[in-house]
CSV table of C-alpha atoms in Angstrom, one decimal:
chain,number,residue,atom,x,y,z
A,144,MET,CA,-84.4,60.2,-111.9
A,145,SER,CA,-80.7,59.1,-111.9
A,146,LEU,CA,-77.9,61.6,-111.7
A,147,SER,CA,-75.1,61.8,-114.3
A,148,SER,CA,-71.5,61.0,-113.3
A,149,SER,CA,-70.7,64.7,-113.6
A,150,GLN,CA,-73.5,65.7,-111.2
A,151,LEU,CA,-72.4,63.0,-108.7
A,152,ARG,CA,-68.8,64.3,-109.0
A,153,TRP,CA,-69.9,67.9,-108.3
A,154,GLY,CA,-72.1,66.7,-105.4
A,155,ARG,CA,-69.1,65.1,-103.8
A,156,VAL,CA,-67.0,68.3,-104.3
A,157,LEU,CA,-69.8,70.3,-102.6
A,158,LEU,CA,-69.7,68.0,-99.6
A,159,ILE,CA,-65.9,68.3,-99.4
A,160,LEU,CA,-66.1,72.1,-99.5
A,161,LEU,CA,-68.7,72.1,-96.8
A,162,GLY,CA,-66.2,70.0,-94.7
A,163,VAL,CA,-63.6,72.7,-95.4
A,164,LEU,CA,-65.9,75.4,-94.1
A,165,ALA,CA,-66.6,73.3,-91.0
A,166,LEU,CA,-62.9,72.9,-90.3
A,167,LEU,CA,-62.2,76.5,-90.7
A,168,TYR,CA,-65.0,77.4,-88.3
A,169,ARG,CA,-63.8,74.8,-85.8
A,170,PHE,CA,-60.1,75.8,-85.7
A,171,TRP,CA,-60.2,79.5,-86.7
A,172,PRO,CA,-58.4,81.4,-83.9
A,173,VAL,CA,-60.5,83.7,-81.8
A,174,PRO,CA,-59.2,86.9,-80.2
A,175,PRO,CA,-57.8,86.0,-76.8
A,176,ASN,CA,-59.1,87.4,-73.6
A,177,GLN,CA,-57.2,90.4,-72.3
A,178,ILE,CA,-55.1,88.7,-69.5
A,179,SER,CA,-51.6,89.3,-68.2
A,180,ILE,CA,-48.8,87.1,-69.2
A,181,THR,CA,-48.6,85.6,-65.7
A,182,GLN,CA,-52.1,84.2,-66.1
A,183,HIS,CA,-51.3,82.1,-69.1
A,184,PRO,CA,-49.4,78.9,-68.2
A,185,HIS,CA,-47.5,78.4,-71.5
A,186,ASP,CA,-46.8,81.8,-73.0
A,187,TRP,CA,-43.0,81.6,-72.8
A,188,VAL,CA,-42.7,78.2,-74.4
A,189,TRP,CA,-44.9,79.2,-77.3
A,190,ASP,CA,-42.8,82.4,-77.9
A,191,GLU,CA,-39.7,80.3,-78.2
A,192,ILE,CA,-40.8,77.1,-80.0
A,193,PRO,CA,-41.0,78.8,-83.4
A,194,ILE,CA,-37.2,79.2,-83.3
A,195,ILE,CA,-37.1,75.5,-84.3
A,196,GLU,CA,-38.2,76.4,-87.8
A,197,ASN,CA,-34.8,78.0,-88.5
A,198,GLN,CA,-32.0,76.6,-90.5
A,199,THR,CA,-30.4,74.8,-87.6
A,200,LEU,CA,-33.5,73.2,-86.1
A,201,GLY,CA,-33.4,75.5,-83.1
A,202,PHE,CA,-29.8,74.5,-82.1
A,203,GLY,CA,-26.5,76.4,-82.7
A,204,LYS,CA,-25.5,74.2,-85.6
A,205,VAL,CA,-26.1,70.8,-87.1
A,206,PHE,CA,-22.8,68.8,-87.6
A,207,ALA,CA,-22.6,65.8,-89.8
A,208,ILE,CA,-19.8,63.2,-89.5
A,209,ASN,CA,-18.7,62.0,-92.9
A,210,LEU,CA,-15.5,60.4,-94.2
A,211,PRO,CA,-13.9,62.5,-97.0
A,212,ASN,CA,-13.8,59.3,-99.2
A,213,ARG,CA,-17.7,59.0,-98.9
A,214,PRO,CA,-19.0,61.8,-101.1
A,215,ASP,CA,-22.1,59.7,-101.8
A,216,LYS,CA,-23.2,60.0,-98.2
A,217,ARG,CA,-22.3,63.7,-98.1
A,218,ASP,CA,-24.6,64.2,-101.2
A,219,ASN,CA,-27.4,62.4,-99.3
A,220,LEU,CA,-27.2,64.7,-96.3
A,221,VAL,CA,-26.8,67.9,-98.3
A,222,LEU,CA,-29.9,67.2,-100.4
A,223,GLY,CA,-32.0,65.7,-97.6
A,224,SER,CA,-31.4,68.6,-95.3
A,225,SER,CA,-32.0,71.2,-98.1
A,226,VAL,CA,-35.5,69.8,-99.0
A,227,CYS,CA,-36.4,70.1,-95.3
A,228,ASN,CA,-34.9,73.6,-95.1
A,229,PHE,CA,-32.0,73.2,-92.7
A,230,GLN,CA,-28.3,73.2,-93.1
A,231,VAL,CA,-25.5,70.9,-92.1
A,232,GLU,CA,-21.8,71.6,-91.4
A,233,PHE,CA,-19.5,68.6,-92.0
A,234,VAL,CA,-17.0,67.1,-89.6
A,235,ASP,CA,-14.5,64.8,-91.3
A,236,GLY,CA,-14.7,61.2,-90.2
A,237,VAL,CA,-11.6,59.7,-88.8
A,238,ILE,CA,-9.6,56.9,-90.4
A,239,PRO,CA,-8.2,54.4,-87.8
A,240,ASP,CA,-4.6,54.5,-89.2
A,241,ALA,CA,-4.6,58.3,-88.8
A,242,ILE,CA,-4.8,58.0,-85.0
A,243,PRO,CA,-1.5,57.0,-83.2
A,244,PRO,CA,-2.3,54.6,-80.3
A,245,LYS,CA,-0.5,56.9,-77.9
A,246,THR,CA,-3.4,59.4,-78.2
A,247,TYR,CA,-6.0,56.9,-77.0
A,248,PRO,CA,-7.4,57.7,-73.6
A,249,TYR,CA,-5.8,55.7,-70.9
A,250,ASN,CA,-9.0,53.8,-70.0
A,251,TRP,CA,-9.9,52.7,-73.6
A,252,ASN,CA,-10.8,49.1,-73.7
A,253,PRO,CA,-8.2,47.3,-76.0
A,254,HIS,CA,-10.8,44.7,-77.0
A,255,HIS,CA,-12.6,47.2,-79.1
A,256,THR,CA,-11.4,47.7,-82.7
A,257,PRO,CA,-9.4,50.7,-84.0
A,258,SER,CA,-12.4,51.5,-86.3
A,259,GLU,CA,-14.6,51.8,-83.2
A,260,TYR,CA,-12.3,54.2,-81.5
A,261,ALA,CA,-12.0,56.2,-84.8
A,262,ALA,CA,-15.8,56.5,-84.8
A,263,ARG,CA,-15.8,57.7,-81.2
A,264,ARG,CA,-13.0,60.2,-82.0
A,265,ALA,CA,-15.0,61.6,-84.9
A,266,HIS,CA,-18.0,62.2,-82.6
A,267,LEU,CA,-15.7,63.9,-80.1
A,268,ASN,CA,-14.4,66.2,-82.8
A,269,GLY,CA,-17.9,67.3,-83.6
A,270,ILE,CA,-18.6,67.8,-79.9
A,271,ARG,CA,-15.4,69.8,-79.5
A,272,ARG,CA,-16.6,72.2,-82.2
A,273,ILE,CA,-19.5,73.2,-79.9
A,274,VAL,CA,-17.1,74.3,-77.3
A,275,GLU,CA,-14.6,75.8,-79.7
A,276,GLN,CA,-17.3,77.9,-81.4
A,277,GLY,CA,-19.1,78.8,-78.2
A,278,LEU,CA,-22.4,77.4,-79.4
A,279,GLY,CA,-25.3,77.1,-77.0
A,280,SER,CA,-25.9,73.6,-78.4
A,281,GLY,CA,-25.3,71.5,-81.5
A,282,VAL,CA,-26.6,68.4,-83.2
A,283,ILE,CA,-24.3,65.5,-84.2
A,284,ILE,CA,-25.6,63.2,-86.9
A,285,GLU,CA,-24.0,60.3,-88.7
A,286,ASP,CA,-24.0,60.2,-92.5
A,287,ASP,CA,-26.5,57.4,-92.8
A,288,ALA,CA,-29.2,59.3,-90.8
A,289,ASP,CA,-32.6,59.9,-92.1
A,290,TRP,CA,-35.6,61.9,-90.8
A,291,ASP,CA,-39.3,62.5,-91.4
A,292,ILE,CA,-40.2,65.3,-93.7
A,293,ASN,CA,-42.1,66.8,-90.8
A,294,ILE,CA,-39.0,66.9,-88.6
A,295,LYS,CA,-39.4,70.6,-87.6
A,296,THR,CA,-42.9,70.0,-86.3
A,297,GLN,CA,-41.8,66.8,-84.6
A,298,LEU,CA,-39.0,68.7,-82.8
A,299,GLN,CA,-41.5,71.4,-81.7
A,300,SER,CA,-43.6,68.7,-80.1
A,301,PHE,CA,-40.5,67.2,-78.5
A,302,ALA,CA,-39.5,70.7,-77.2
A,303,LEU,CA,-42.9,71.1,-75.6
A,304,ALA,CA,-42.4,67.7,-73.9
A,305,ILE,CA,-38.9,68.3,-72.5
A,306,ARG,CA,-39.8,71.9,-71.4
A,307,GLY,CA,-42.6,70.2,-69.4
A,308,LEU,CA,-40.1,67.7,-68.0
A,309,GLN,CA,-37.7,70.5,-67.0
A,310,GLY,CA,-40.6,72.6,-65.5
A,311,THR,CA,-39.9,75.5,-67.8
A,312,THR,CA,-43.0,75.9,-70.0
A,313,ASN,CA,-43.7,79.2,-68.3
A,314,SER,CA,-40.1,80.4,-67.9
A,315,PRO,CA,-37.9,82.2,-70.5
A,316,THR,CA,-35.0,80.1,-71.6
A,317,SER,CA,-32.0,80.7,-74.0
A,318,SER,CA,-33.0,77.6,-76.0
A,319,PRO,CA,-36.5,76.5,-77.3
A,320,TYR,CA,-35.6,73.1,-75.7
A,321,GLY,CA,-34.9,74.6,-72.3
A,322,ASP,CA,-31.6,75.0,-70.5
A,323,ASP,CA,-31.4,72.1,-68.1
A,324,TRP,CA,-30.2,69.3,-70.3
A,325,ASP,CA,-27.0,67.8,-71.7
A,326,ILE,CA,-28.1,65.3,-74.3
A,327,LEU,CA,-31.2,65.0,-76.4
A,328,TRP,CA,-31.1,61.5,-77.9
A,329,LEU,CA,-33.3,62.0,-80.9
A,330,GLY,CA,-32.2,59.0,-83.0
A,331,HIS,CA,-31.5,55.7,-81.2
A,332,CYS,CA,-32.1,52.0,-81.5
A,333,GLY,CA,-33.4,51.4,-78.0
A,334,LEU,CA,-33.5,53.2,-74.7
A,335,GLU,CA,-34.2,52.7,-71.0
A,336,CYS,CA,-36.1,55.4,-69.0
A,337,LYS,CA,-35.6,56.5,-65.4
A,338,THR,CA,-39.0,55.3,-64.1
A,339,ASN,CA,-38.7,57.3,-60.9
A,340,LEU,CA,-39.1,60.5,-62.8
A,341,PRO,CA,-42.1,61.9,-64.7
A,342,TYR,CA,-42.5,61.1,-68.4
A,343,TYR,CA,-44.5,62.9,-71.2
A,344,GLN,CA,-46.9,61.3,-73.6
A,345,SER,CA,-48.3,63.1,-76.7
A,346,ALA,CA,-51.8,62.8,-78.1
A,347,ASP,CA,-52.4,61.2,-81.4
A,348,ASP,CA,-49.4,61.8,-83.7
A,349,PRO,CA,-49.8,60.9,-87.4
A,350,THR,CA,-46.0,60.7,-87.8
A,351,VAL,CA,-45.6,57.7,-85.4
A,352,PRO,CA,-45.4,54.4,-87.2
A,353,GLU,CA,-47.2,51.4,-85.9
A,354,ALA,CA,-45.0,49.2,-83.6
A,355,ARG,CA,-44.4,46.6,-86.2
A,356,HIS,CA,-42.5,49.2,-88.2
A,357,PHE,CA,-40.3,50.4,-85.5
A,358,LEU,CA,-36.5,50.2,-85.8
A,359,PRO,CA,-35.0,46.9,-84.6
A,360,TYR,CA,-34.6,48.1,-81.0
A,361,TRP,CA,-32.0,46.5,-78.7
A,362,ARG,CA,-33.8,47.4,-75.5
A,363,GLU,CA,-37.3,46.5,-74.3
A,364,PRO,CA,-40.0,49.2,-74.7
A,365,PRO,CA,-40.3,51.6,-71.7
A,366,PRO,CA,-42.5,49.9,-69.0
A,367,VAL,CA,-45.5,52.3,-69.5
A,368,GLU,CA,-48.7,52.0,-71.4
A,369,ARG,CA,-48.3,53.8,-74.7
A,370,PRO,CA,-51.3,54.0,-77.0
A,371,ASP,CA,-50.8,53.5,-80.7
A,372,ARG,CA,-49.8,56.7,-82.5
A,373,SER,CA,-48.4,58.2,-79.3
A,374,ARG,CA,-44.9,59.2,-78.7
A,375,MET,CA,-43.5,59.4,-75.2
A,376,VAL,CA,-40.5,61.4,-73.9
A,377,CYS,CA,-38.6,60.5,-70.8
A,378,THR,CA,-35.4,61.1,-68.9
A,379,ALA,CA,-33.1,58.6,-70.4
A,380,LYS,CA,-31.1,56.1,-68.2
A,381,ASP,CA,-29.5,54.4,-71.2
A,382,ALA,CA,-29.7,54.3,-75.0
A,383,VAL,CA,-28.1,52.6,-78.0
A,384,CYS,CA,-26.8,54.1,-81.3
A,385,THR,CA,-25.9,57.7,-82.0
A,386,SER,CA,-27.2,58.5,-85.4
A,387,PHE,CA,-28.8,61.8,-84.4
A,388,TYR,CA,-28.5,63.6,-81.0
A,389,ALA,CA,-28.1,67.1,-79.6
A,390,VAL,CA,-25.5,68.3,-77.1
A,391,SER,CA,-25.7,71.4,-75.0
A,392,TYR,CA,-22.6,73.6,-74.5
A,393,HIS,CA,-22.1,72.4,-70.9
A,394,GLY,CA,-22.9,68.8,-72.0
A,395,ALA,CA,-20.1,69.1,-74.6
A,396,GLN,CA,-17.7,70.4,-72.0
A,397,LYS,CA,-18.5,67.4,-69.8
A,398,LEU,CA,-18.2,64.9,-72.6
A,399,LEU,CA,-14.7,66.3,-73.5
A,400,ALA,CA,-13.7,66.0,-69.9
A,401,ALA,CA,-15.0,62.4,-69.5
A,402,LEU,CA,-14.0,60.9,-72.8
A,403,SER,CA,-10.7,62.6,-73.6
A,404,VAL,CA,-9.2,64.7,-70.8
A,405,ASN,CA,-10.3,62.2,-68.2
A,406,PRO,CA,-10.2,64.1,-64.9
A,407,SER,CA,-8.7,61.9,-62.1
A,408,GLY,CA,-11.2,59.4,-60.8
A,409,LEU,CA,-14.0,60.0,-63.3
A,410,ALA,CA,-13.0,57.2,-65.7
A,411,GLU,CA,-12.9,54.7,-62.7
A,412,GLU,CA,-16.2,56.0,-61.4
A,413,ILE,CA,-18.0,55.6,-64.7
A,414,ASP,CA,-16.9,52.7,-67.0
A,415,ILE,CA,-16.5,54.8,-70.2
A,416,GLY,CA,-13.7,53.1,-72.1
A,417,ALA,CA,-16.2,51.9,-74.7
A,418,GLN,CA,-17.8,52.8,-78.0
A,419,MET,CA,-19.5,56.3,-78.2
A,420,ASP,CA,-23.1,55.2,-77.6
A,421,VAL,CA,-22.2,52.8,-74.8
A,422,ALA,CA,-20.1,55.4,-73.0
A,423,LEU,CA,-22.9,58.0,-73.5
A,424,GLY,CA,-25.5,55.7,-72.1
A,425,ARG,CA,-23.5,55.0,-69.0
A,426,MET,CA,-23.0,58.7,-68.3
A,427,CYS,CA,-26.8,59.2,-68.7
A,428,GLY,CA,-27.5,56.4,-66.3
A,429,HIS,CA,-24.9,57.6,-63.7
A,430,GLY,CA,-26.4,61.1,-63.6
A,431,TYR,CA,-23.2,62.7,-64.9
A,432,LEU,CA,-25.3,63.8,-67.9
A,433,ARG,CA,-29.0,64.8,-68.0
A,434,CYS,CA,-30.5,63.1,-71.0
A,435,PHE,CA,-33.9,63.1,-72.6
A,436,ALA,CA,-35.1,60.8,-75.4
A,437,PRO,CA,-38.3,60.1,-77.3
A,438,TYR,CA,-39.9,56.7,-77.8
A,439,PRO,CA,-40.2,55.7,-80.6
A,440,ALA,CA,-37.1,57.6,-81.9
A,441,ILE,CA,-37.8,60.7,-84.0
A,442,THR,CA,-35.1,59.9,-86.6
A,443,GLY,CA,-33.8,56.8,-88.2
A,444,THR,CA,-31.4,55.6,-90.8
A,445,PHE,CA,-31.1,55.3,-94.6
A,446,ARG,CA,-29.4,52.8,-96.9
A,447,SER,CA,-28.6,53.6,-100.6
A,448,ALA,CA,-29.0,51.0,-103.3
A,449,GLY,CA,-25.9,49.2,-104.6
A,450,ALA,CA,-23.2,47.2,-103.0
A,451,ALA,CA,-24.1,46.0,-99.5
A,452,GLU,CA,-20.7,46.9,-98.0
A,453,LYS,CA,-21.3,50.6,-98.8
A,454,GLY,CA,-23.7,50.9,-95.9
A,455,SER,CA,-21.3,51.0,-92.9
A,456,ASP,CA,-17.8,52.3,-92.6
A,457,ILE,CA,-17.3,50.6,-89.2
A,458,HIS,CA,-18.6,47.1,-89.8
A,459,GLN,CA,-18.1,45.6,-93.3
A,460,GLU,CA,-20.9,43.1,-94.0
A,461,GLY,CA,-22.4,41.5,-97.1
A,462,GLU,CA,-19.4,41.8,-99.4
A,463,GLY,CA,-20.3,41.0,-102.9
A,464,ASP,CA,-24.1,41.4,-102.3
A,465,THR,CA,-26.3,44.1,-103.7
A,466,VAL,CA,-29.2,45.8,-101.9
A,467,SER,CA,-32.0,48.2,-102.7
A,468,PHE,CA,-32.9,51.6,-101.1
A,469,ALA,CA,-34.2,51.3,-97.6
A,470,SER,CA,-35.1,53.5,-94.7
A,471,TRP,CA,-35.8,52.5,-91.1
A,472,GLY,CA,-37.8,54.2,-88.3
A,473,MET,CA,-39.7,57.0,-90.1
A,474,LEU,CA,-43.2,56.9,-91.5
A,475,TYR,CA,-42.5,59.6,-94.1
A,476,SER,CA,-38.8,59.2,-94.9
A,477,THR,CA,-37.1,62.3,-96.4
A,478,MET,CA,-34.5,60.2,-98.3
A,479,LEU,CA,-37.1,57.9,-99.9
A,480,ASN,CA,-39.2,61.0,-100.9
A,481,VAL,CA,-36.5,63.4,-102.3
A,482,GLN,CA,-37.8,63.1,-105.9
A,483,ARG,CA,-41.4,63.6,-104.8
A,484,LEU,CA,-40.5,66.6,-102.8
A,485,LEU,CA,-38.6,68.2,-105.7
A,486,ARG,CA,-41.5,67.5,-108.1
A,487,GLY,CA,-44.1,68.9,-105.6
A,488,GLN,CA,-45.8,65.5,-105.5
A,489,PRO,CA,-47.7,63.9,-102.5
A,490,ILE,CA,-45.3,62.1,-100.1
A,491,LYS,CA,-45.3,58.3,-100.0
A,492,ALA,CA,-45.2,56.4,-96.7
A,493,THR,CA,-42.3,54.0,-96.1
A,494,TRP,CA,-44.7,51.1,-95.9
A,495,GLY,CA,-47.9,50.5,-97.8
A,496,ASP,CA,-50.0,49.1,-94.9
A,497,VAL,CA,-50.5,52.3,-93.1
A,498,ASP,CA,-53.5,54.5,-92.5
A,499,LYS,CA,-52.3,57.3,-94.8
A,500,PRO,CA,-50.0,55.8,-97.5
A,501,MET,CA,-49.8,59.1,-99.3
A,502,MET,CA,-49.8,62.6,-97.8
A,503,VAL,CA,-49.2,66.2,-98.9
A,504,PRO,CA,-46.2,68.1,-97.4
A,505,GLU,CA,-47.8,70.0,-94.6
A,506,HIS,CA,-47.4,71.3,-91.1
A,507,ILE,CA,-49.0,68.4,-89.3
A,508,GLY,CA,-49.3,70.4,-86.1
A,509,VAL,CA,-47.5,70.4,-82.7
A,510,ARG,CA,-49.0,67.6,-80.6
A,511,GLU,CA,-50.3,68.4,-77.1
A,512,GLY,CA,-49.8,65.9,-74.3
A,513,LYS,CA,-49.6,65.1,-70.6
A,514,LEU,CA,-47.0,64.7,-68.0
A,515,TYR,CA,-47.4,61.4,-66.1
A,516,MET,CA,-45.8,59.9,-63.0
A,517,LYS,CA,-45.6,56.1,-62.7
A,518,THR,CA,-47.1,54.9,-59.4
A,519,LYS,CA,-48.0,51.5,-57.9
A,520,ASN,CA,-51.6,52.3,-58.8
A,521,GLY,CA,-50.8,53.1,-62.4
A,522,PRO,CA,-49.8,56.3,-64.2
A,523,GLN,CA,-51.0,59.6,-62.6
A,524,ILE,CA,-51.4,62.8,-64.6
A,525,VAL,CA,-49.1,65.5,-63.4
A,526,GLU,CA,-49.9,68.2,-65.9
A,527,THR,CA,-51.7,68.7,-69.2
A,528,VAL,CA,-49.9,70.7,-71.9
A,529,ALA,CA,-52.3,72.2,-74.5
A,530,VAL,CA,-51.4,73.5,-78.0
A,531,ASP,CA,-51.4,77.2,-78.7
A,532,GLU,CA,-54.3,78.4,-80.9
A,533,LYS,CA,-52.1,79.5,-83.8
A,534,TYR,CA,-50.7,75.9,-84.1
A,535,ARG,CA,-54.2,74.5,-84.1
A,536,SER,CA,-55.1,76.8,-87.0
A,537,ARG,CA,-51.9,75.7,-88.9
A,538,ARG,CA,-52.9,72.1,-88.4
A,539,ALA,CA,-56.4,72.8,-89.7
A,540,MET,CA,-54.9,74.3,-92.8
A,541,GLY,CA,-53.1,71.1,-93.5
A,542,MET,CA,-56.5,69.2,-93.2
A,543,VAL,CA,-58.1,71.7,-95.5
A,544,ILE,CA,-55.4,71.2,-98.2
A,545,GLU,CA,-55.9,67.4,-98.0
A,546,LEU,CA,-59.7,67.9,-98.7
A,547,PHE,CA,-58.8,70.2,-101.6
A,548,ILE,CA,-56.5,67.5,-103.0
A,549,GLU,CA,-59.4,65.0,-102.9
A,550,ALA,CA,-61.7,67.6,-104.6
A,551,SER,CA,-59.2,68.4,-107.3
A,552,SER,CA,-58.7,64.7,-108.1
A,553,LEU,CA,-62.5,64.5,-108.7
A,554,LEU,CA,-62.3,67.5,-111.0
A,555,HIS,CA,-59.1,66.4,-112.7
A,556,SER,CA,-57.4,69.7,-111.6
A,557,SER,CA,-54.0,70.3,-109.9
A,558,PRO,CA,-54.2,71.1,-106.2
A,559,LYS,CA,-51.7,74.0,-106.9
A,560,ASP,CA,-54.3,75.5,-109.2
A,561,ILE,CA,-57.0,75.4,-106.5
A,562,PHE,CA,-54.9,76.4,-103.4
A,563,PRO,CA,-51.6,77.8,-104.7
A,564,ALA,CA,-50.5,80.0,-101.8
A,565,GLU,CA,-51.1,77.5,-99.0
A,566,TRP,CA,-49.5,74.7,-101.1
A,567,GLU,CA,-46.3,76.7,-101.2
A,568,VAL,CA,-46.4,77.5,-97.5
A,569,ASN,CA,-46.8,73.9,-96.6
A,570,MET,CA,-43.9,72.9,-98.8
A,571,MET,CA,-41.6,74.8,-96.5
């Protein structure tokens, strides 16, 4: 006897629901054993990592550099940050003609353009606010930055990594990212790692694009074996581009000293009369700053449609040409998905040739990983960092919602009708 299409459809739904029950059984948190806090190796880090879900991504503030005559880019950042539930405070970009040459630092390389110094000065103005306002840390982003819709979960995974590299997974710190850092280079277009120090590598991360979709990096990949879908974090020796990075309070003090006040001898010791990213990279390599960076980068860049020259305010290219919307470096770009986020629709991947071209906004889950040390016999595991049980259950809920989406499509129902409360939670 053959089954009708309706019976087949309900049969598939039943199988999906059985899968949901299996997932809930597998990931449902069990009551922990009654042990003291000193017996659990990662209690402190898991107490502090949830802070990253706040309106400033776990930092003091998020500062965005934007020229007053570019309200289009300001609109991009305001809307993009709002749909990902964080806030930005704007720092006016600097116009070259507004800076008298007498204010340039004495070691500024005159072969660089006034526009390049104006860009560096704008970054320093943002960094100065961290010191002026007494912030524990701050993020500096450029107005063409873009980020994955899952940026808060990505940053929690990153925090877990650098806490391991700082050796503070079991120590209380004032920041969820730890206290022993100057620069977190989250958005870059190439980096070099200090290979004599440990590095961290995550487990399978569904927000990592395949290598063919990476940004056009200006540095060779780190010389370690990195499986597909894995993100590594290292102590950075050098990096390029400054679209999205964090600075600690002490790091901001040191940057103002090195790039503006110029204490005697420092400028000669470190060749820093260059563009912002070049100077920053040299200070990381010298050891003046302690810098950490992910590979591939967590954030990327966005280009609006229209005239090609509207893209960069430093380098004018493609005058007279028109271009379409584009985003680089993220698997699930926020800027390319703004309309879908506002409509509550599934998110579309930046590229069509990926494992999951569509996804539902969800807490993907903090990724566990391992600390490695590079040796002549290959990488040696230093420490394994596991994910807290509540984050496992949150990740499982995202998987459950995806199964309900498939079931609802078979029944021609809205996923919001089937699973409304969790849908709203995962839209946060």
